[in-house]
PDB file of C-alpha atoms and ligand atoms in Angstrom:
ATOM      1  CA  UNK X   1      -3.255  -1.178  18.336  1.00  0.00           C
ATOM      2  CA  UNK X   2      -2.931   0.289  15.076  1.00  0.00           C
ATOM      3  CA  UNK X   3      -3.563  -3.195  12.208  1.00  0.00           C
ATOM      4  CA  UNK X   4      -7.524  -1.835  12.226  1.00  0.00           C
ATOM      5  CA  UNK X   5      -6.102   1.142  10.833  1.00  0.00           C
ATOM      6  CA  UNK X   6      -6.746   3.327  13.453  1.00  0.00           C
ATOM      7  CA  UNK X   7      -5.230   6.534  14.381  1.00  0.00           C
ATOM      8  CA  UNK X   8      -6.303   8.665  17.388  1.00  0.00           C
ATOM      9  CA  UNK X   9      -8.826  11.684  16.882  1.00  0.00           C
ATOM     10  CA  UNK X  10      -6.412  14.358  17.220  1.00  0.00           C
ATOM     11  CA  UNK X  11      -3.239  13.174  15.826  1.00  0.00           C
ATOM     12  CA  UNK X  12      -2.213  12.493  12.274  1.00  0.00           C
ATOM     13  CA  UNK X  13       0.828  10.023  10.998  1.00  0.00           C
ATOM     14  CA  UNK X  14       3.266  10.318   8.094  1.00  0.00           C
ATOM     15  CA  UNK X  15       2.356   9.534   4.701  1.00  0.00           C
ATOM     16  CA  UNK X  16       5.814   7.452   5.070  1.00  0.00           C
ATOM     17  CA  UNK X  17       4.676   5.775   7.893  1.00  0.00           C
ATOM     18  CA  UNK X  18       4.717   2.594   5.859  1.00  0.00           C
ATOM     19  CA  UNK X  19       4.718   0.244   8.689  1.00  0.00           C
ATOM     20  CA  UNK X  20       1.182   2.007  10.335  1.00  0.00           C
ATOM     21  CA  UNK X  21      -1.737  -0.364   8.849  1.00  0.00           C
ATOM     22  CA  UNK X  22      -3.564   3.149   7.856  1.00  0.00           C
ATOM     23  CA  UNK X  23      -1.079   3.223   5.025  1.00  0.00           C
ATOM     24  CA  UNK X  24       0.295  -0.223   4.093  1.00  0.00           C
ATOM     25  CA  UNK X  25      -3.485  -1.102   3.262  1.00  0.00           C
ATOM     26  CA  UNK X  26      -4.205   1.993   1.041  1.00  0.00           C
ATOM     27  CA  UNK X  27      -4.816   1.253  -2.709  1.00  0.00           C
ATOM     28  CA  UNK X  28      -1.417   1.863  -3.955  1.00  0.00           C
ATOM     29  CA  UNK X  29      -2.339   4.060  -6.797  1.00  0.00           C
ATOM     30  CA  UNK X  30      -3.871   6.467  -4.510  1.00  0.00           C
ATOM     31  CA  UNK X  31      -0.828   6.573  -1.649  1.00  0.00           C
ATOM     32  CA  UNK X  32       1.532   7.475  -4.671  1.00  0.00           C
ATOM     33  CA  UNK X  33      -0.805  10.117  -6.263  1.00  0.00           C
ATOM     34  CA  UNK X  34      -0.734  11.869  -2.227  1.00  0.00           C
ATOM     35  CA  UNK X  35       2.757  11.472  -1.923  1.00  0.00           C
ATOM     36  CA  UNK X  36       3.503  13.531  -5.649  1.00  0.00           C
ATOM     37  CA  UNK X  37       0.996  15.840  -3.985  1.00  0.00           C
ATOM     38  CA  UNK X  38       2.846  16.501  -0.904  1.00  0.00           C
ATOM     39  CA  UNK X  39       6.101  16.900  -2.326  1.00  0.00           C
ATOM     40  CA  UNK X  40       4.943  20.002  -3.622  1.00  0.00           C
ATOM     41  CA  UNK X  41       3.020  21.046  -0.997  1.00  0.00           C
ATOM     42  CA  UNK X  42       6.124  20.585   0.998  1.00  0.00           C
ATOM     43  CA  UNK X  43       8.112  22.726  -1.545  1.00  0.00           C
ATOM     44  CA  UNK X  44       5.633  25.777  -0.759  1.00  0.00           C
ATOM     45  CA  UNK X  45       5.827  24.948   3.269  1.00  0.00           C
ATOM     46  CA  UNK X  46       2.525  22.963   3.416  1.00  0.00           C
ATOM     47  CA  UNK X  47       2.990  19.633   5.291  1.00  0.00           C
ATOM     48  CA  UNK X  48       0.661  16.663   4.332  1.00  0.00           C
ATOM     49  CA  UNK X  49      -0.141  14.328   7.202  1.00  0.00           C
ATOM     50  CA  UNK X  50      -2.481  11.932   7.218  1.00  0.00           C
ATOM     51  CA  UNK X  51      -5.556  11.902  10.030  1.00  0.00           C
ATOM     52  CA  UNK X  52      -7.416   8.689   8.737  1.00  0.00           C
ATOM     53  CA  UNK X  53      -6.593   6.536   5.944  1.00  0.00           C
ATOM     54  CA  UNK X  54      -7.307   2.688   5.627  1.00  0.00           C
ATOM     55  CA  UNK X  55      -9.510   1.405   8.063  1.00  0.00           C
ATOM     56  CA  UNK X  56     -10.356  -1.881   9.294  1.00  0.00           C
ATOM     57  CA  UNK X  57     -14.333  -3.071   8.972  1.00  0.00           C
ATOM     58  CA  UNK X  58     -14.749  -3.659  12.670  1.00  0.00           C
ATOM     59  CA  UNK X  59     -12.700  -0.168  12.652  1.00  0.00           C
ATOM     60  CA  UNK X  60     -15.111   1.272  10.753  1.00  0.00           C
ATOM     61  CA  UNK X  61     -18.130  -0.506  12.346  1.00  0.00           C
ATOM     62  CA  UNK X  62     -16.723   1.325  16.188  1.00  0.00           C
ATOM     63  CA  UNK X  63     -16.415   4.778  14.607  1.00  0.00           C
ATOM     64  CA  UNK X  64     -20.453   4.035  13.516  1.00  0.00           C
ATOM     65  CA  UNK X  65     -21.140   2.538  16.711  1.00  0.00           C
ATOM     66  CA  UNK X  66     -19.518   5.801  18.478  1.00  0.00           C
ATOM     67  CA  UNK X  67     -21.949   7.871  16.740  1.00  0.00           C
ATOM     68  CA  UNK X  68     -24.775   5.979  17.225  1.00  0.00           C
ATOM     69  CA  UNK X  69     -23.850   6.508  20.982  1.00  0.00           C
ATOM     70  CA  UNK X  70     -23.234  10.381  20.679  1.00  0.00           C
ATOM     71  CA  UNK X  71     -26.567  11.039  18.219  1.00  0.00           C
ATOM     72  CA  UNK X  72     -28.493   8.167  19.859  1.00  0.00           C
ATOM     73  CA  UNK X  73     -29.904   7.642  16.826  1.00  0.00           C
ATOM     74  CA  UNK X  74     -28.520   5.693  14.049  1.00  0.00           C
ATOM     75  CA  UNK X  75     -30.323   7.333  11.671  1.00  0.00           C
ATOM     76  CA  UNK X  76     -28.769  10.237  12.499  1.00  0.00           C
ATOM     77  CA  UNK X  77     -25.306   8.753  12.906  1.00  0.00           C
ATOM     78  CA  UNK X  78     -25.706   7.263   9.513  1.00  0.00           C
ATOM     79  CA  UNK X  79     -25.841  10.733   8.140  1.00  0.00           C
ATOM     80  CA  UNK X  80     -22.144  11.861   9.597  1.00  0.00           C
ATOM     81  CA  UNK X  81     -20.811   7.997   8.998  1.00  0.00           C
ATOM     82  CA  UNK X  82     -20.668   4.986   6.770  1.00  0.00           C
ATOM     83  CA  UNK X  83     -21.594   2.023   7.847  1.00  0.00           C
ATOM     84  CA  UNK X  84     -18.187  -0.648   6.601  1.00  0.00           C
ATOM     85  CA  UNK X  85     -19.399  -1.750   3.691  1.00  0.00           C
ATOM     86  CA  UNK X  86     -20.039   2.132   2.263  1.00  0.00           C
ATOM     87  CA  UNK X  87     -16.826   3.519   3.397  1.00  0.00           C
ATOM     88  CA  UNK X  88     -14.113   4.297   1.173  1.00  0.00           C
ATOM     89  CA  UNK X  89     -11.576   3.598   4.140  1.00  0.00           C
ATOM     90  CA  UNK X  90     -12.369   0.465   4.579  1.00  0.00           C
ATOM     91  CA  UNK X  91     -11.424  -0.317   0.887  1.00  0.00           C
ATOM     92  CA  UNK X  92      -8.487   1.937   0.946  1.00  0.00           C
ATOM     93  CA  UNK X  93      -9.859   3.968  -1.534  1.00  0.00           C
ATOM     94  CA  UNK X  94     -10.113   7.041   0.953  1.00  0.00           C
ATOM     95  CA  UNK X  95      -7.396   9.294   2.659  1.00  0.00           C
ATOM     96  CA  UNK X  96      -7.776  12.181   5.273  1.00  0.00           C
ATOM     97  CA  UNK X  97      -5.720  15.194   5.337  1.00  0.00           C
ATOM     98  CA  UNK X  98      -4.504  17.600   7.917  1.00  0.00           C
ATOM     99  CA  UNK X  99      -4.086  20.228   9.391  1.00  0.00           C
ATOM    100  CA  UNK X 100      -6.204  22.829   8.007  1.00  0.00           C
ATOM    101  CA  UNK X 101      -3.732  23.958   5.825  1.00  0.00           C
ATOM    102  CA  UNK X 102      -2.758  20.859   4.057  1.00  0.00           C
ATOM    103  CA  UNK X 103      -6.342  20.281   3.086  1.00  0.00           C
ATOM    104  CA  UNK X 104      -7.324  23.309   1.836  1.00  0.00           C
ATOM    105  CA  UNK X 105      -3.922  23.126  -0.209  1.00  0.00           C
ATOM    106  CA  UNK X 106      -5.178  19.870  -1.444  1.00  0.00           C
ATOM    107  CA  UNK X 107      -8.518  21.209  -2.235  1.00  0.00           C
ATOM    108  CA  UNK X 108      -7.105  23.742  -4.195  1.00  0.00           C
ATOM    109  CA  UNK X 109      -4.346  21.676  -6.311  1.00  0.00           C
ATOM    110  CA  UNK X 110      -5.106  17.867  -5.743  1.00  0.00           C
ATOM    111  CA  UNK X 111      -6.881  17.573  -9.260  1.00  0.00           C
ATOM    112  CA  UNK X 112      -3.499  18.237 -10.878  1.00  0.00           C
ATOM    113  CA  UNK X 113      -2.672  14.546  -9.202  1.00  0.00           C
ATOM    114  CA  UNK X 114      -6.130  13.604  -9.392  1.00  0.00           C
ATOM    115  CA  UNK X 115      -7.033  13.691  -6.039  1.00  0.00           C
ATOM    116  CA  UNK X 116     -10.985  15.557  -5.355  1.00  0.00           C
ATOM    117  CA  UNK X 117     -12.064  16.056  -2.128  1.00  0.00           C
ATOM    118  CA  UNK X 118     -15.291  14.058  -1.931  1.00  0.00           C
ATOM    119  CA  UNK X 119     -17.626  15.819  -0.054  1.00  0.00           C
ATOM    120  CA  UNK X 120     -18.458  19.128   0.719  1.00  0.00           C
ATOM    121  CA  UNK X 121     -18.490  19.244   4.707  1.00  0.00           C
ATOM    122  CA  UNK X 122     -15.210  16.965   4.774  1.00  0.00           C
ATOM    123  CA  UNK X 123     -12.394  19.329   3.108  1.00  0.00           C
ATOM    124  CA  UNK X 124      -9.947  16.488   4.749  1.00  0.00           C
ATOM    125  CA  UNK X 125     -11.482  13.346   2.857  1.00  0.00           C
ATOM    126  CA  UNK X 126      -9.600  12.873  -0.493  1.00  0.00           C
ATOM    127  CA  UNK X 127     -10.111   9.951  -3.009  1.00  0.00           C
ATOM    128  CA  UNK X 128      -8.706   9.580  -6.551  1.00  0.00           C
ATOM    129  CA  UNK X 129     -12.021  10.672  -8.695  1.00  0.00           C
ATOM    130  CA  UNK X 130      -9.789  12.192 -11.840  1.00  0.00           C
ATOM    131  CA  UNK X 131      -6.635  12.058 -14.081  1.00  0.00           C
ATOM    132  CA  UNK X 132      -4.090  13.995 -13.005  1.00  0.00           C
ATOM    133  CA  UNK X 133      -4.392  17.394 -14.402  1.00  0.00           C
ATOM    134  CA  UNK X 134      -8.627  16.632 -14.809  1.00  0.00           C
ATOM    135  CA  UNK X 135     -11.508  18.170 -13.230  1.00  0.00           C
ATOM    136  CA  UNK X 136     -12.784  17.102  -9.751  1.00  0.00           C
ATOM    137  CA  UNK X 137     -16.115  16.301 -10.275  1.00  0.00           C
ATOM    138  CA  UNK X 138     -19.068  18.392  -7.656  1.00  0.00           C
ATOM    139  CA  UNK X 139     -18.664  17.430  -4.181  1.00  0.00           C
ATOM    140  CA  UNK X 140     -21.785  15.590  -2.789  1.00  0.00           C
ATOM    141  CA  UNK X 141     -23.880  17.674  -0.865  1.00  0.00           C
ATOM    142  CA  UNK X 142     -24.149  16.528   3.081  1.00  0.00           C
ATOM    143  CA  UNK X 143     -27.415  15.116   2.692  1.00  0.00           C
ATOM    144  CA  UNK X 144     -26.374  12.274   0.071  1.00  0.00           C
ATOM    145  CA  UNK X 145     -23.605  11.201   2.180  1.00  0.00           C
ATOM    146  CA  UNK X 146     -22.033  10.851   5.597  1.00  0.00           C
ATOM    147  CA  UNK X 147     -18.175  10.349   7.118  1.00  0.00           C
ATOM    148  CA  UNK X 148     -15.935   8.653   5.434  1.00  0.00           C
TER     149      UNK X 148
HETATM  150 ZN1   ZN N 201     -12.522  10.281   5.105  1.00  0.00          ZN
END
């Protein structure tokens, strides 16, 4: 089922998709600053797709409950992933990018829509941190944060 949000590791859906939870809960301000961004992106032959964008609590709560299972520690899976009330997904505050290409376009030119990528081992995790046209402020370093 896809109203937590969810979207299956390995596939990405349409920033159009408007009837997939994973965009019809995103902060509106945010889905419109991605959308400028991959109209031009799509001008230069870079397609924007999305490979996580709002998520459910109880969403978010499996995906920390996964890693918990696969570090069997949650101290360690609370490095790598946010438990619901940290995550910027869960507010809708928080969209990931793919493939490759589309986020590293985005990492390159999403400040001129205001769009940073957040951290600095996610190049896929984009949030609105600037005005269009501003400066991106430092990614956070692994260690101060965890997935999105
Ligand atoms: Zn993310």
């Amino acid at each position: 089922m896809s109203g937590d949000g969810s979207i299956p590791k390995n596939e990405s859906i349409s920033l159009d998709d408007n009837g997939h939870a994973a965009i019809a809960n995103l902060d509106p301000a945010l889905l419109s600053a991605v959308r400028a961004a991959a109209v031009d992106a799509a001008a230069r032959g870079v397609v924007l797709k999305v490979t996580s964008g709002w998520r459910s609590r109880a969403y978010q709560q499996r995906l920390l409950d996964e890693a918990i299972a696969l570090y069997r520690s949650e101290k360690e899976a609370l490095r790598w992933v946010h438990p619901p009330e940290k995550s910027k997904h869960v507010t809708g505050h928080a969209i990931d990018i793919g493939p490759t290409d589309a986020a590293d376009w985005l990492v390159r030119f999403g400040a001129d829509y205001g769009l940073c990528q957040t951290y600095t081992n996610e190049m896929w995790h984009f949030e609105l941190m600037t005005e269009p046209g501003g400066r991106c402020p430092q990614p956070d370093r692994p260690r101060d944060r965890v997935t999105g």
